[in-house]
PDB file of C-alpha atoms in Angstrom:
ATOM      1  CA  MET A   1       0.546  -8.886  56.156  1.00 49.00           C
ATOM      2  CA  SER A   2       2.647  -8.924  53.009  1.00 51.00           C
ATOM      3  CA  SER A   3       2.050 -11.604  50.427  1.00 67.00           C
ATOM      4  CA  SER A   4       5.523 -11.561  48.849  1.00 93.00           C
ATOM      5  CA  LYS A   5       7.268 -14.681  47.697  1.00 96.00           C
ATOM      6  CA  LEU A   6      10.857 -15.720  48.386  1.00 98.00           C
ATOM      7  CA  SER A   7      12.702 -18.801  47.183  1.00 98.00           C
ATOM      8  CA  ILE A   8      15.914 -19.862  48.892  1.00 98.00           C
ATOM      9  CA  LEU A   9      18.404 -22.182  47.212  1.00 98.00           C
ATOM     10  CA  VAL A  10      20.918 -23.694  49.649  1.00 98.00           C
ATOM     11  CA  VAL A  11      23.961 -25.438  48.192  1.00 98.00           C
ATOM     12  CA  SER A  12      26.565 -24.792  50.865  1.00 98.00           C
ATOM     13  CA  GLY A  13      27.265 -27.021  53.836  1.00 98.00           C
ATOM     14  CA  THR A  14      29.073 -24.426  55.936  1.00 98.00           C
ATOM     15  CA  LEU A  15      27.724 -23.214  59.257  1.00 97.00           C
ATOM     16  CA  GLU A  16      27.455 -19.531  58.344  1.00 98.00           C
ATOM     17  CA  ARG A  17      25.514 -20.124  55.127  1.00 98.00           C
ATOM     18  CA  LEU A  18      23.145 -22.693  56.629  1.00 98.00           C
ATOM     19  CA  GLN A  19      22.554 -20.343  59.569  1.00 98.00           C
ATOM     20  CA  MET A  20      21.864 -17.305  57.373  1.00 98.00           C
ATOM     21  CA  ALA A  21      19.567 -19.282  55.067  1.00 98.00           C
ATOM     22  CA  ALA A  22      17.635 -20.553  58.101  1.00 98.00           C
ATOM     23  CA  MET A  23      17.419 -17.053  59.599  1.00 98.00           C
ATOM     24  CA  VAL A  24      16.044 -15.574  56.369  1.00 98.00           C
ATOM     25  CA  ALA A  25      13.606 -18.474  55.962  1.00 98.00           C
ATOM     26  CA  SER A  26      12.273 -18.277  59.519  1.00 98.00           C
ATOM     27  CA  VAL A  27      11.961 -14.501  59.818  1.00 97.00           C
ATOM     28  CA  GLY A  28      10.483 -14.248  56.313  1.00 97.00           C
ATOM     29  CA  ALA A  29       7.984 -17.036  56.952  1.00 97.00           C
ATOM     30  CA  VAL A  30       6.704 -15.597  60.236  1.00 96.00           C
ATOM     31  CA  SER A  31       6.377 -12.160  58.631  1.00 95.00           C
ATOM     32  CA  GLY A  32       3.950 -13.293  55.957  1.00 94.00           C
ATOM     33  CA  THR A  33       6.336 -14.075  53.109  1.00 97.00           C
ATOM     34  CA  GLU A  34       5.699 -17.293  51.217  1.00 97.00           C
ATOM     35  CA  ILE A  35       8.968 -19.180  51.647  1.00 98.00           C
ATOM     36  CA  THR A  36      10.199 -22.108  49.563  1.00 98.00           C
ATOM     37  CA  VAL A  37      13.612 -23.602  50.360  1.00 98.00           C
ATOM     38  CA  LEU A  38      15.461 -26.087  48.136  1.00 98.00           C
ATOM     39  CA  LEU A  39      18.265 -27.999  49.858  1.00 98.00           C
ATOM     40  CA  SER A  40      20.873 -29.273  47.414  1.00 98.00           C
ATOM     41  CA  MET A  41      24.562 -30.175  47.052  1.00 98.00           C
ATOM     42  CA  ASN A  42      26.523 -29.898  50.314  1.00 98.00           C
ATOM     43  CA  SER A  43      23.554 -28.798  52.428  1.00 98.00           C
ATOM     44  CA  LEU A  44      21.425 -31.917  52.053  1.00 98.00           C
ATOM     45  CA  PRO A  45      23.573 -34.374  54.061  1.00 97.00           C
ATOM     46  CA  PHE A  46      22.844 -32.304  57.190  1.00 98.00           C
ATOM     47  CA  PHE A  47      19.154 -33.130  56.817  1.00 98.00           C
ATOM     48  CA  LEU A  48      19.506 -36.906  56.844  1.00 97.00           C
ATOM     49  CA  ARG A  49      17.918 -38.571  59.869  1.00 96.00           C
ATOM     50  CA  SER A  50      21.201 -40.408  60.336  1.00 94.00           C
ATOM     51  CA  SER A  51      23.261 -37.202  60.275  1.00 91.00           C
ATOM     52  CA  THR A  52      25.289 -36.771  63.434  1.00 87.00           C
ATOM     53  CA  SER A  53      27.804 -34.218  62.213  1.00 89.00           C
ATOM     54  CA  ASP A  54      27.447 -30.461  62.473  1.00 93.00           C
ATOM     55  CA  PRO A  55      28.512 -28.131  59.668  1.00 97.00           C
ATOM     56  CA  LEU A  56      31.965 -26.628  59.936  1.00 97.00           C
ATOM     57  CA  PRO A  57      32.532 -22.868  60.036  1.00 97.00           C
ATOM     58  CA  GLU A  58      34.016 -21.327  56.900  1.00 96.00           C
ATOM     59  CA  GLY A  59      35.429 -18.289  58.670  1.00 96.00           C
ATOM     60  CA  SER A  60      36.062 -16.498  61.927  1.00 97.00           C
ATOM     61  CA  PHE A  61      32.423 -15.565  62.399  1.00 96.00           C
ATOM     62  CA  GLY A  62      31.327 -19.187  62.346  1.00 96.00           C
ATOM     63  CA  LYS A  63      34.002 -20.048  64.911  1.00 95.00           C
ATOM     64  CA  MET A  64      32.811 -17.171  67.082  1.00 95.00           C
ATOM     65  CA  MET A  65      29.227 -18.482  66.983  1.00 93.00           C
ATOM     66  CA  ALA A  66      30.248 -21.648  68.797  1.00 87.00           C
ATOM     67  CA  GLY A  67      29.424 -21.443  72.474  1.00 86.00           C
ATOM     68  CA  LYS A  68      27.014 -18.507  72.062  1.00 93.00           C
ATOM     69  CA  LYS A  69      23.254 -18.871  72.343  1.00 92.00           C
ATOM     70  CA  VAL A  70      22.634 -18.672  68.614  1.00 95.00           C
ATOM     71  CA  PRO A  71      19.444 -20.539  67.641  1.00 96.00           C
ATOM     72  CA  PRO A  72      20.494 -23.724  65.760  1.00 96.00           C
ATOM     73  CA  PHE A  73      19.713 -23.637  62.022  1.00 97.00           C
ATOM     74  CA  ARG A  74      17.587 -26.809  62.145  1.00 97.00           C
ATOM     75  CA  GLN A  75      15.431 -25.312  64.891  1.00 96.00           C
ATOM     76  CA  LEU A  76      14.981 -22.088  62.905  1.00 97.00           C
ATOM     77  CA  LEU A  77      13.876 -24.053  59.850  1.00 98.00           C
ATOM     78  CA  GLN A  78      11.470 -26.004  62.047  1.00 97.00           C
ATOM     79  CA  HIS A  79      10.017 -22.664  63.225  1.00 96.00           C
ATOM     80  CA  ALA A  80       9.748 -21.542  59.597  1.00 97.00           C
ATOM     81  CA  VAL A  81       7.644 -24.622  58.837  1.00 98.00           C
ATOM     82  CA  GLU A  82       5.541 -24.706  62.004  1.00 96.00           C
ATOM     83  CA  LEU A  83       4.992 -21.005  62.651  1.00 94.00           C
ATOM     84  CA  GLY A  84       5.211 -19.638  59.109  1.00 95.00           C
ATOM     85  CA  ASP A  85       4.125 -22.479  56.864  1.00 94.00           C
ATOM     86  CA  ALA A  86       7.399 -22.505  54.899  1.00 98.00           C
ATOM     87  CA  LYS A  87       8.058 -25.377  52.510  1.00 98.00           C
ATOM     88  CA  ILE A  88      11.505 -26.949  52.702  1.00 98.00           C
ATOM     89  CA  HIS A  89      12.243 -29.368  49.886  1.00 98.00           C
ATOM     90  CA  PRO A  90      15.137 -31.725  49.314  1.00 98.00           C
ATOM     91  CA  CYS A  91      16.570 -31.487  45.792  1.00 98.00           C
ATOM     92  CA  SER A  92      15.727 -34.660  43.858  1.00 97.00           C
ATOM     93  CA  MET A  93      19.077 -34.622  42.036  1.00 97.00           C
ATOM     94  CA  ALA A  94      21.009 -34.418  45.317  1.00 97.00           C
ATOM     95  CA  MET A  95      18.918 -37.286  46.704  1.00 98.00           C
ATOM     96  CA  ASP A  96      19.731 -39.416  43.660  1.00 97.00           C
ATOM     97  CA  LEU A  97      23.452 -38.749  44.006  1.00 97.00           C
ATOM     98  CA  LEU A  98      23.432 -39.463  47.731  1.00 97.00           C
ATOM     99  CA  GLY A  99      21.267 -42.520  47.153  1.00 97.00           C
ATOM    100  CA  VAL A 100      18.731 -41.546  49.824  1.00 97.00           C
ATOM    101  CA  LYS A 101      14.974 -42.048  49.978  1.00 97.00           C
ATOM    102  CA  PRO A 102      12.433 -39.513  51.378  1.00 96.00           C
ATOM    103  CA  GLU A 103      11.963 -41.570  54.551  1.00 97.00           C
ATOM    104  CA  GLU A 104      15.665 -41.195  55.337  1.00 98.00           C
ATOM    105  CA  LEU A 105      15.332 -37.399  55.516  1.00 98.00           C
ATOM    106  CA  ASP A 106      14.346 -35.091  58.379  1.00 97.00           C
ATOM    107  CA  PRO A 107      10.541 -35.316  58.717  1.00 97.00           C
ATOM    108  CA  MET A 108      10.149 -31.526  58.533  1.00 98.00           C
ATOM    109  CA  LEU A 109      11.119 -31.659  54.852  1.00 98.00           C
ATOM    110  CA  ALA A 110       8.414 -31.564  52.194  1.00 98.00           C
ATOM    111  CA  ARG A 111       8.413 -33.758  49.083  1.00 97.00           C
ATOM    112  CA  PRO A 112      11.504 -33.871  46.819  1.00 97.00           C
ATOM    113  CA  LEU A 113      11.601 -31.138  44.205  1.00 97.00           C
ATOM    114  CA  GLY A 114      13.403 -30.882  40.871  1.00 96.00           C
ATOM    115  CA  LEU A 115      15.122 -27.743  39.647  1.00 95.00           C
ATOM    116  CA  THR A 116      12.655 -27.150  36.811  1.00 95.00           C
ATOM    117  CA  ARG A 117       9.701 -27.014  39.187  1.00 95.00           C
ATOM    118  CA  PHE A 118      11.629 -24.931  41.713  1.00 96.00           C
ATOM    119  CA  LEU A 119      12.530 -22.354  39.047  1.00 95.00           C
ATOM    120  CA  THR A 120       8.958 -22.274  37.744  1.00 94.00           C
ATOM    121  CA  ASP A 121       7.636 -21.723  41.275  1.00 92.00           C
ATOM    122  CA  SER A 122      10.234 -19.061  42.085  1.00 94.00           C
ATOM    123  CA  ALA A 123       9.708 -17.062  38.872  1.00 93.00           C
ATOM    124  CA  ALA A 124       7.100 -14.810  40.488  1.00 90.00           C
ATOM    125  CA  GLY A 125       9.295 -13.748  43.423  1.00 96.00           C
ATOM    126  CA  GLN A 126      12.835 -13.232  44.629  1.00 97.00           C
ATOM    127  CA  LEU A 127      15.479 -15.950  44.685  1.00 97.00           C
ATOM    128  CA  LEU A 128      18.375 -16.042  47.151  1.00 98.00           C
ATOM    129  CA  THR A 129      21.250 -18.512  47.032  1.00 98.00           C
ATOM    130  CA  PHE A 130      23.367 -19.588  49.990  1.00 98.00           C
TER     131      PHE A 130
ATOM    132  CA  MET B   1      -9.876 -12.039  80.971  1.00 71.00           C
ATOM    133  CA  ALA B   2      -6.681 -10.992  79.164  1.00 78.00           C
ATOM    134  CA  GLU B   3      -3.498 -12.435  80.563  1.00 83.00           C
ATOM    135  CA  LYS B   4       0.098 -11.271  80.623  1.00 90.00           C
ATOM    136  CA  GLN B   5       3.073 -13.543  80.299  1.00 96.00           C
ATOM    137  CA  VAL B   6       6.800 -12.934  80.272  1.00 97.00           C
ATOM    138  CA  ILE B   7       9.218 -14.575  77.843  1.00 97.00           C
ATOM    139  CA  ASP B   8      12.780 -14.523  79.122  1.00 97.00           C
ATOM    140  CA  ALA B   9      14.992 -14.609  76.015  1.00 96.00           C
ATOM    141  CA  ARG B  10      17.995 -12.938  77.627  1.00 97.00           C
ATOM    142  CA  GLY B  11      21.309 -14.160  76.236  1.00 95.00           C
ATOM    143  CA  THR B  12      19.751 -15.488  73.015  1.00 95.00           C
ATOM    144  CA  TYR B  13      20.802 -13.983  69.714  1.00 95.00           C
ATOM    145  CA  CYS B  14      18.682 -12.944  66.725  1.00 93.00           C
ATOM    146  CA  PRO B  15      16.210 -14.264  65.710  1.00 96.00           C
ATOM    147  CA  GLY B  16      15.788 -16.335  68.906  1.00 95.00           C
ATOM    148  CA  PRO B  17      13.809 -13.724  70.930  1.00 96.00           C
ATOM    149  CA  LEU B  18      11.490 -13.056  67.963  1.00 96.00           C
ATOM    150  CA  MET B  19      10.829 -16.767  67.447  1.00 96.00           C
ATOM    151  CA  GLU B  20      10.085 -17.284  71.146  1.00 95.00           C
ATOM    152  CA  LEU B  21       7.662 -14.355  71.044  1.00 96.00           C
ATOM    153  CA  ILE B  22       5.902 -15.668  67.940  1.00 95.00           C
ATOM    154  CA  ALA B  23       5.461 -19.126  69.440  1.00 94.00           C
ATOM    155  CA  ALA B  24       3.844 -17.489  72.504  1.00 96.00           C
ATOM    156  CA  VAL B  25       1.644 -15.194  70.396  1.00 95.00           C
ATOM    157  CA  LYS B  26       0.380 -18.189  68.481  1.00 93.00           C
ATOM    158  CA  LEU B  27      -0.800 -19.870  71.695  1.00 94.00           C
ATOM    159  CA  ALA B  28      -2.190 -16.680  73.277  1.00 96.00           C
ATOM    160  CA  THR B  29      -5.747 -15.338  73.117  1.00 96.00           C
ATOM    161  CA  VAL B  30      -6.624 -12.037  71.416  1.00 97.00           C
ATOM    162  CA  GLY B  31      -6.087  -9.262  73.961  1.00 96.00           C
ATOM    163  CA  ASP B  32      -3.348 -11.088  75.881  1.00 97.00           C
ATOM    164  CA  GLU B  33      -0.085  -9.241  76.512  1.00 97.00           C
ATOM    165  CA  ILE B  34       3.331 -10.803  76.150  1.00 98.00           C
ATOM    166  CA  GLU B  35       6.516  -9.210  77.441  1.00 97.00           C
ATOM    167  CA  VAL B  36       9.822 -10.277  75.908  1.00 97.00           C
ATOM    168  CA  LEU B  37      13.066  -9.762  77.795  1.00 97.00           C
ATOM    169  CA  SER B  38      16.047  -9.561  75.456  1.00 97.00           C
ATOM    170  CA  THR B  39      19.685  -8.552  75.693  1.00 96.00           C
ATOM    171  CA  ASP B  40      20.042  -8.639  71.910  1.00 93.00           C
ATOM    172  CA  GLU B  41      20.067  -5.081  70.569  1.00 90.00           C
ATOM    173  CA  GLY B  42      18.996  -6.185  67.078  1.00 90.00           C
ATOM    174  CA  SER B  43      15.927  -7.952  68.422  1.00 89.00           C
ATOM    175  CA  ALA B  44      14.872  -4.796  70.261  1.00 88.00           C
ATOM    176  CA  SER B  45      14.349  -3.058  66.926  1.00 89.00           C
ATOM    177  CA  ASP B  46      13.344  -6.148  64.953  1.00 93.00           C
ATOM    178  CA  ILE B  47      10.480  -7.218  67.236  1.00 95.00           C
ATOM    179  CA  PRO B  48       8.551  -3.909  66.930  1.00 95.00           C
ATOM    180  CA  GLU B  49       9.065  -4.110  63.165  1.00 94.00           C
ATOM    181  CA  TRP B  50       7.514  -7.615  63.122  1.00 95.00           C
ATOM    182  CA  ILE B  51       4.620  -6.439  65.318  1.00 96.00           C
ATOM    183  CA  ARG B  52       3.914  -3.574  62.893  1.00 94.00           C
ATOM    184  CA  LYS B  53       4.182  -5.821  59.856  1.00 93.00           C
ATOM    185  CA  VAL B  54       1.797  -8.529  61.018  1.00 94.00           C
ATOM    186  CA  GLY B  55      -0.681  -6.197  62.719  1.00 95.00           C
ATOM    187  CA  HIS B  56      -0.358  -6.782  66.461  1.00 97.00           C
ATOM    188  CA  GLN B  57      -0.059  -3.930  68.956  1.00 97.00           C
ATOM    189  CA  LEU B  58       3.183  -2.642  70.460  1.00 97.00           C
ATOM    190  CA  VAL B  59       2.314  -1.677  74.040  1.00 97.00           C
ATOM    191  CA  SER B  60       5.721  -0.465  75.190  1.00 96.00           C
ATOM    192  CA  THR B  61       9.431  -0.851  74.696  1.00 95.00           C
ATOM    193  CA  ALA B  62      12.062   0.123  77.251  1.00 96.00           C
ATOM    194  CA  SER B  63      15.644  -0.671  78.195  1.00 96.00           C
ATOM    195  CA  GLU B  64      16.650  -1.268  81.800  1.00 95.00           C
ATOM    196  CA  SER B  65      20.217  -2.167  82.768  1.00 95.00           C
ATOM    197  CA  GLY B  66      20.998  -3.612  79.347  1.00 94.00           C
ATOM    198  CA  VAL B  67      17.780  -5.618  79.112  1.00 97.00           C
ATOM    199  CA  TRP B  68      15.084  -4.701  76.593  1.00 96.00           C
ATOM    200  CA  HIS B  69      11.472  -5.104  77.682  1.00 97.00           C
ATOM    201  CA  VAL B  70       9.138  -5.232  74.701  1.00 97.00           C
ATOM    202  CA  VAL B  71       5.430  -5.662  75.407  1.00 97.00           C
ATOM    203  CA  VAL B  72       3.050  -6.765  72.655  1.00 97.00           C
ATOM    204  CA  ARG B  73      -0.719  -7.224  72.717  1.00 97.00           C
ATOM    205  CA  LYS B  74      -2.167  -9.907  70.466  1.00 97.00           C
ATOM    206  CA  ALA B  75      -4.594  -8.054  68.201  1.00 97.00           C
ATOM    207  CA  LYS B  76      -6.040 -10.781  65.991  1.00 93.00           C
TER     208      LYS B  76
END
């Protein structure tokens, strides 16, 4: 098993980027990579318990995904947490701006994280942004 | 006694078949065999790569009429 470390910063709220971030997180986590995800900006509203909307595609690929048996991004992130011990954090700044409390977020999310801590934690590994 | 189970992930795209396999491996006993059926070409090469990386055993991999049959034995 590898013991590499990968941090994933998600700021987009489009289907393709959320899907790709979730794919990288889940496959990395189940392959022995230590995964930390920070959900910020446009991505965070999709992780509110009250969220009923799905992200919109940003291009033709996203439109093509509709109707195919592509694993939903939330389910992939759930796998990342349950099968691979990934940590998925809401960004504390984004929570402040949205005016949401931890209990209003998807229960699979870990505690809120600030950017300073996220950058400190990610310094020893790779960082991907979606 | 070791058991064998079949995961039918036909029609599901990457990384669906891999995730279904991993969930089954987690619940299985060491020595059990799990066969994944997949129509996703990417998963057919990705699953053996995952097996190698995490240290399980690839028993066989074969394609029949557009369906990949990948058999893994839980090794630890």
